[in-house]
Short mmCIF file of C-alpha atoms in Angstrom, two decimals:
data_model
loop_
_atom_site.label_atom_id
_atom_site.label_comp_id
_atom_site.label_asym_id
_atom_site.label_seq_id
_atom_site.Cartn_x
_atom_site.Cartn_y
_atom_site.Cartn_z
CA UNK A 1 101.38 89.15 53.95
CA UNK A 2 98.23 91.09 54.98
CA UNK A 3 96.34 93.31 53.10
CA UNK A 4 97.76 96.23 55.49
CA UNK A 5 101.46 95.23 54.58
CA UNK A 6 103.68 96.52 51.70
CA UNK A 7 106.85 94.68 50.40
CA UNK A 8 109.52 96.89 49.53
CA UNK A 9 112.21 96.39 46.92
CA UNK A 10 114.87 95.77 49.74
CA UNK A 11 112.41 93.10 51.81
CA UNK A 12 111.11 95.80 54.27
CA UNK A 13 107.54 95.24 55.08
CA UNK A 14 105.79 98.82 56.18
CA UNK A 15 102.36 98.40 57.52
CA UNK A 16 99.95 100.64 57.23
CA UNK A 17 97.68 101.84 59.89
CA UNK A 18 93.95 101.52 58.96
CA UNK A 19 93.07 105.10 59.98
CA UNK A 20 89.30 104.37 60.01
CA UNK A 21 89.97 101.57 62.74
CA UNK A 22 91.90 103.59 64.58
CA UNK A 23 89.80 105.97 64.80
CA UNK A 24 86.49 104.08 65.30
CA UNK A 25 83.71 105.67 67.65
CA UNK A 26 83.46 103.84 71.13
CA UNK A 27 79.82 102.20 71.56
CA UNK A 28 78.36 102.38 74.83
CA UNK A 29 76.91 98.49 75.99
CA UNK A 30 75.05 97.46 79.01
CA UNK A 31 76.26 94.17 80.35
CA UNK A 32 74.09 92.05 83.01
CA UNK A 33 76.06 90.76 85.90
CA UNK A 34 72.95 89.38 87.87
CA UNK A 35 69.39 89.09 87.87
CA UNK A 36 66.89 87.44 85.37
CA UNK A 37 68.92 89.00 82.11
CA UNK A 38 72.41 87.92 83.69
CA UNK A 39 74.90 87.61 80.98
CA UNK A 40 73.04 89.26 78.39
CA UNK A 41 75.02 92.24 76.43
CA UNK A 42 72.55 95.09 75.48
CA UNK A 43 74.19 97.91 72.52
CA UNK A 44 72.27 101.02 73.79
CA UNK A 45 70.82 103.06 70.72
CA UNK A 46 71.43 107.10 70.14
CA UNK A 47 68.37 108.44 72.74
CA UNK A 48 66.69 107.00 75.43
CA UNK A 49 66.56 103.78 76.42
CA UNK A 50 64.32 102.87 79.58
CA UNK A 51 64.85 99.85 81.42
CA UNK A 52 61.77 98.57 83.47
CA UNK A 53 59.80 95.72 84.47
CA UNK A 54 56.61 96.92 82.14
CA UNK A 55 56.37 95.58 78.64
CA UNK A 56 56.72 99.43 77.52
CA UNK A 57 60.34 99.39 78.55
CA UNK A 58 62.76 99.48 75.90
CA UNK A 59 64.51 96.69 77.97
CA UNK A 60 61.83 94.76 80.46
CA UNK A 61 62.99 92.99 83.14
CA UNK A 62 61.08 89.91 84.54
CA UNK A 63 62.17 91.58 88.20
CA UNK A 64 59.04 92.49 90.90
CA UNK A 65 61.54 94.54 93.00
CA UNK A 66 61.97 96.91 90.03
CA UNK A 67 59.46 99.74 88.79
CA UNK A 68 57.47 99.38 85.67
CA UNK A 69 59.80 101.74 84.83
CA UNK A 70 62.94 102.04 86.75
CA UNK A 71 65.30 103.69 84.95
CA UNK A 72 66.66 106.18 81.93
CA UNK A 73 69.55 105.98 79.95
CA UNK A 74 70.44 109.00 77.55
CA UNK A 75 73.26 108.66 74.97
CA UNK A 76 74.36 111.60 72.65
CA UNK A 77 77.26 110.16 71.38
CA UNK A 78 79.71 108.75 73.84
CA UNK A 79 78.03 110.56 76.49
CA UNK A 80 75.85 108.48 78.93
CA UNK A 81 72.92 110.07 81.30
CA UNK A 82 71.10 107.94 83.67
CA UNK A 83 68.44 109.28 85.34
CA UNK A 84 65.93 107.30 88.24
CA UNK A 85 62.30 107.37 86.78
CA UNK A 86 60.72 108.22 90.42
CA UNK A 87 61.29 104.25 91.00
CA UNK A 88 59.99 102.64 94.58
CA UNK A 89 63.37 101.30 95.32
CA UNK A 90 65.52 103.56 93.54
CA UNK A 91 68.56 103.12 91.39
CA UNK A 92 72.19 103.13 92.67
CA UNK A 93 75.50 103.72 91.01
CA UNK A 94 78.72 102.37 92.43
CA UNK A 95 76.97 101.57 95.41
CA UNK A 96 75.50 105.51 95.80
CA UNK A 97 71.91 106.35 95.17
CA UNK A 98 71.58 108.92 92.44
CA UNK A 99 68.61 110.64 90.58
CA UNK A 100 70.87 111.59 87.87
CA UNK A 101 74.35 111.04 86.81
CA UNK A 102 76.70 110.90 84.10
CA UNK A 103 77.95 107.39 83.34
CA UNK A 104 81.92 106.19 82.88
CA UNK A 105 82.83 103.01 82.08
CA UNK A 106 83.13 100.42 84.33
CA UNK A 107 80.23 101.69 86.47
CA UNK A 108 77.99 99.32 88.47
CA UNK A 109 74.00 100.32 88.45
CA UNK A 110 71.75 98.24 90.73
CA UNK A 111 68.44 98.43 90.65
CA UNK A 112 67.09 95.93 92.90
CA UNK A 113 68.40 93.46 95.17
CA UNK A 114 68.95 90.67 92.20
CA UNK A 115 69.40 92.96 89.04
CA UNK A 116 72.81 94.34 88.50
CA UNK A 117 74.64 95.62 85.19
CA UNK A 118 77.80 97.24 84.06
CA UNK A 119 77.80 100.42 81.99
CA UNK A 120 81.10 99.93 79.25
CA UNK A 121 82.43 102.19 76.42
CA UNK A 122 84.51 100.00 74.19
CA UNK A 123 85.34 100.20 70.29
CA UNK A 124 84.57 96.35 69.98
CA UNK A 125 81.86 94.47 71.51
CA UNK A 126 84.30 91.23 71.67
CA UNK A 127 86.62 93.26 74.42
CA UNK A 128 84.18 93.90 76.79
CA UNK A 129 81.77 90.38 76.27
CA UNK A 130 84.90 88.02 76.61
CA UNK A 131 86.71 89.49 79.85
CA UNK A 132 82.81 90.21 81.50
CA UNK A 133 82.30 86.67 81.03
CA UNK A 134 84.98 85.67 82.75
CA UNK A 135 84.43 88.26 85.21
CA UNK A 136 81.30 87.24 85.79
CA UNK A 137 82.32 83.51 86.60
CA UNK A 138 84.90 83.93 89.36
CA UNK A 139 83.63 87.28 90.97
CA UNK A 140 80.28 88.19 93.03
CA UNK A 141 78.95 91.07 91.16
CA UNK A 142 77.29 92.48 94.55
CA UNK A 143 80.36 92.52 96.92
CA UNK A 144 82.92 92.80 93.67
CA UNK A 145 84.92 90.56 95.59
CA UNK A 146 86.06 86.76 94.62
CA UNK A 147 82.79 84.20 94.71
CA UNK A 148 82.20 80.78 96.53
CA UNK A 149 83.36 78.76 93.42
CA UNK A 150 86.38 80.50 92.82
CA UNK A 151 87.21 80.25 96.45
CA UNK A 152 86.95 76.57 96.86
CA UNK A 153 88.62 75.90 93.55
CA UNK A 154 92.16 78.29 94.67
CA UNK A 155 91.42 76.74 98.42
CA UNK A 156 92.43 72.93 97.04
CA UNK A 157 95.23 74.36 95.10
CA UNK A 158 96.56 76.68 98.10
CA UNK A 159 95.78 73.74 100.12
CA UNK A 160 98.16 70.92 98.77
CA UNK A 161 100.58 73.22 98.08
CA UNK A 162 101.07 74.49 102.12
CA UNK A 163 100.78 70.49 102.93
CA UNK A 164 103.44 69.45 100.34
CA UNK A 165 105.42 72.55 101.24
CA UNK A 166 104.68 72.30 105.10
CA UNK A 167 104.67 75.68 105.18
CA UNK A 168 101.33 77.68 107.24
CA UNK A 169 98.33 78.17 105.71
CA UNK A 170 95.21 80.18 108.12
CA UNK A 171 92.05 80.76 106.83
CA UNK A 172 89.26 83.38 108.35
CA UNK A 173 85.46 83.06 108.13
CA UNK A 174 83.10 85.55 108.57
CA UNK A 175 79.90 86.27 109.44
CA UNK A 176 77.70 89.67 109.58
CA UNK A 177 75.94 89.90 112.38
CA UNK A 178 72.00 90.05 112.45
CA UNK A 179 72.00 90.24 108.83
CA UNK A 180 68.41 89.40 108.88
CA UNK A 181 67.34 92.22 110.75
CA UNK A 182 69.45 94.48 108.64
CA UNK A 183 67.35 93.73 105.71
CA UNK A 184 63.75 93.01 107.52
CA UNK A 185 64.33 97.11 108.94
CA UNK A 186 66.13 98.82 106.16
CA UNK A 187 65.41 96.99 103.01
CA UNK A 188 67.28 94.55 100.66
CA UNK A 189 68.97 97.18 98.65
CA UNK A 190 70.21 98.27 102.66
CA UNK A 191 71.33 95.07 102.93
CA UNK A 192 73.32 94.99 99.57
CA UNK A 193 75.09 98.10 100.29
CA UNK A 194 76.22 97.05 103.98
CA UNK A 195 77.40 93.41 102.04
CA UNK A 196 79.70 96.00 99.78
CA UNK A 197 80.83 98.23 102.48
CA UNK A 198 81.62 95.18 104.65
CA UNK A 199 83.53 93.66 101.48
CA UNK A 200 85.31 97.22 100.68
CA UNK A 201 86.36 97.66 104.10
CA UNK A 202 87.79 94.12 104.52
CA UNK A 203 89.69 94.07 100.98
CA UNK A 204 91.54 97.26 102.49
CA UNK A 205 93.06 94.63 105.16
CA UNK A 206 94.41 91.88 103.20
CA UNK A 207 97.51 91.26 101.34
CA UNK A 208 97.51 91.30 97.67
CA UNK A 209 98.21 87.80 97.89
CA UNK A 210 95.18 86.63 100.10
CA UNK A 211 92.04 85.78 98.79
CA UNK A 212 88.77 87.01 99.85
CA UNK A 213 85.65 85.99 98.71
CA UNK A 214 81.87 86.29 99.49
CA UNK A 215 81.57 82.17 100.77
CA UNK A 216 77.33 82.54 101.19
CA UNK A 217 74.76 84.89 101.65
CA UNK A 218 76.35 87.58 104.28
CA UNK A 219 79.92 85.15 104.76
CA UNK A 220 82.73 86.19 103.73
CA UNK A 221 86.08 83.80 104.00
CA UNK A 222 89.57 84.88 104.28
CA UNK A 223 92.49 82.36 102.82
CA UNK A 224 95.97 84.01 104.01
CA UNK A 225 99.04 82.59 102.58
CA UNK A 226 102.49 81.92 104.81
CA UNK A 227 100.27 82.51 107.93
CA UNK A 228 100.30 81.39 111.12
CA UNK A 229 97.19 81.59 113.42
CA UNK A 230 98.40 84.14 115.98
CA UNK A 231 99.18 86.37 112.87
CA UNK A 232 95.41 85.52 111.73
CA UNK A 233 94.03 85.81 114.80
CA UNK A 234 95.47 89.58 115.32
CA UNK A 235 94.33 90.40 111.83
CA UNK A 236 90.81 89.05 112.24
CA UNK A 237 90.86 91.47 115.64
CA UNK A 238 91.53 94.25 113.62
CA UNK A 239 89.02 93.42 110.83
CA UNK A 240 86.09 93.31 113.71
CA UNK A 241 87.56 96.40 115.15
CA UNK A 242 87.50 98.08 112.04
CA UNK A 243 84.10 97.17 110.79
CA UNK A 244 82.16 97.80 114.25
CA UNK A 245 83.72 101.57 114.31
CA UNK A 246 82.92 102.11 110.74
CA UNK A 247 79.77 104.45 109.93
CA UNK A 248 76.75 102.27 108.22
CA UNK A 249 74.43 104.25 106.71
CA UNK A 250 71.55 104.21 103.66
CA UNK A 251 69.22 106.88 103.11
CA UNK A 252 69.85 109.15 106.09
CA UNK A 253 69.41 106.27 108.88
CA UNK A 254 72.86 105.26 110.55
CA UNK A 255 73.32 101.17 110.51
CA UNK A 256 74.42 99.44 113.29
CA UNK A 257 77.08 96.47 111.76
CA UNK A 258 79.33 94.18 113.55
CA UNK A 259 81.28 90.83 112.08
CA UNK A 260 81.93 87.44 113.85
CA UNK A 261 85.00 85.47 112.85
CA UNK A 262 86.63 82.13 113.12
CA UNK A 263 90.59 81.05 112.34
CA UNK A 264 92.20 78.10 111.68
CA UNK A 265 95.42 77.27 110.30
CA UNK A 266 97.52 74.59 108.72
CA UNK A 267 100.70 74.60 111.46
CA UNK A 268 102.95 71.64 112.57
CA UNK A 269 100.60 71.01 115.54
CA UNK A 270 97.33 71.55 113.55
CA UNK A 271 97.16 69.04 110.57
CA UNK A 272 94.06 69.13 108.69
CA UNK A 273 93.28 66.03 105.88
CA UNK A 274 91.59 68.54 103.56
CA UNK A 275 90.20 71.45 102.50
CA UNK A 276 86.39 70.52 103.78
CA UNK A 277 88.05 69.62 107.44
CA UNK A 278 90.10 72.60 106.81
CA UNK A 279 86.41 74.52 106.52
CA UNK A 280 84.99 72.91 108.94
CA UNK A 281 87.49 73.76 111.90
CA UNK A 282 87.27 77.78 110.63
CA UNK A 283 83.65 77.53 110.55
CA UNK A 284 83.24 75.60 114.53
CA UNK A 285 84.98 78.46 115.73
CA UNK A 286 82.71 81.35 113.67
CA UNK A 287 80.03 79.65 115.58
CA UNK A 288 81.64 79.69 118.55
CA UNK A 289 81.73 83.61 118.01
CA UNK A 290 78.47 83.71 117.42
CA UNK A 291 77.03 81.95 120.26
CA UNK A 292 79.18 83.44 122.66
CA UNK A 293 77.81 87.32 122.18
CA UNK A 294 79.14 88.21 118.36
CA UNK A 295 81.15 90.86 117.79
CA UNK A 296 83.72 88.76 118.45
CA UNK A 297 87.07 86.52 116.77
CA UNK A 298 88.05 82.88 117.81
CA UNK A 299 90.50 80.83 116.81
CA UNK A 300 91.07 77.21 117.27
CA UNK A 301 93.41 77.64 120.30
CA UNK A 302 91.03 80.30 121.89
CA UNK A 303 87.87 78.34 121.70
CA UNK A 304 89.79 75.09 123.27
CA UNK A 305 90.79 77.01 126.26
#
């Protein structure tokens, strides 16, 4: 029996409620989903703390894309301030550029292309480190969608199960269009925020039981359960539709953003050994897209034609 229980002449155990745990002040933590201090879990003090790239930053950050000093935190008690220092780059919340905003938990601050972290409110530090962790190893803190690894590991399982099964199995990659120029006229941070928009706008499309995941630097891949490529092919339409009509913009200036896409699919007449070949067929036909104009979706029936 704990020290919290009480036996009672009948055998009843009563617990009793530690009031002082129950009633235990949340802490406010910073957590570091990517950059130089990814992983690291910073307790933020009563005050100001400054986060920077100079040594006189209460936490520096071995980042050239940041300012010496960047950023401001103010906490007075459970309440969180951030405020941008007059930073080069500036410092965005939830994907928004602010100058200064209350925090809630769960928000996202980036402050350069590589350096991302997580503003949480927890009563114990183990709640937040253990289920960040794991966040942190299947999902891409940028996009906030699944990552490469996690992909390819659900891919082989998905896989063998549609083969054993025989039932259909279609997978979409995709590719953002003139990426590089995105970034070489706008910026990286530009660049980031299209990635998220791109990412938002597709997760609005799929199923609860498809996967999406950021497969390489501005690819994206698709894996759609019970799905046959004609039904891939017209959702891949509407994804390109929907992303070239969408409004793009950072900082005032309106962002011109279109997607490429390629479809295969595991169907009686369109056997695939494994997942790589499986890849590999999606990813001839993103080409395909690409080289004939972008903007554009292809299948492996279309591009045969």
């Amino acid at each position: 029996m704990s020290p919290d229980e009480e036996l009672k002449s009948d055998g009843t155990i009563i617990t009793q409620i530690d009031e002082t745990a129950a009633t235990e002040p949340k802490r406010a933590y910073i957590l570091f989903l990517s950059g130089p201090l990814v992983g690291k879990l910073h307790l933020l003090e009563e005050g100001d703390t400054v986060i920077g790239r100079g040594t006189e930053a209460t936490i520096a950050i071995n980042d050239n894309r940041i300012s010496r000093r960047h950023v401001q935190i103010r906490l007075q008690g459970e309440t969180a301030l951030i405020e941008d220092m007059g930073s080069t780059n500036g410092t965005f919340v939830n994907g928004h550029r602010v100058q200064q905003q209350k925090l809630c938990d769960g928000d996202k601050i980036q402050v350069s292309s590589s350096t991302i972290f997580k503003f949480a409110l927890q009563d114990k530090t183990e709640n937040i480190f253990h289920k960040e962790l794991y966040r942190m190893a299947i999902v891409d803190p940028v996009t906030n969608v699944y990552n490469k690894r996690y992909f390819l590991e659900r891919l082989k399982e998905e896989f063998s199960l549609a083969r054993r099964g025989k039932q259909p199995l279609a997978l979409v990659m995709i590719d953002i269009d003139h990426f590089k120029l995105v970034n070489d006229t706008h910026g990286h941070l530009a660049g980031d925020l299209v990635l998220q928009q791109v990412a938002a706008l597709l997760k609005e499309m799929v199923r609860q039981e498809d996967l999406l995941a950021r497969y390489g630097g501005e690819e994206f891949a698709v894996l759609l359960r019970g799905t046959s490529e004609d039904k891939a092919m017209t959702l891949a339409e509407r994804m390109r539709a929907t992303t070239a009509a969408a409004p793009f913009r950072f900082e005032q200036q309106n962002i011109s953003v279109t997607i490429s896409l390629g479809i295969a699919a595991m169907e009686p007449d369109r056997d695939y050994t494994d997942p790589t070949q499986f890849i590999k067929a999606a990813d001839e036909c993103l080409y395909y897209s690409k080289e004939h104009g972008r903007n554009r979706a292809t299948s492996t029936r279309t591009k045969d034609i």
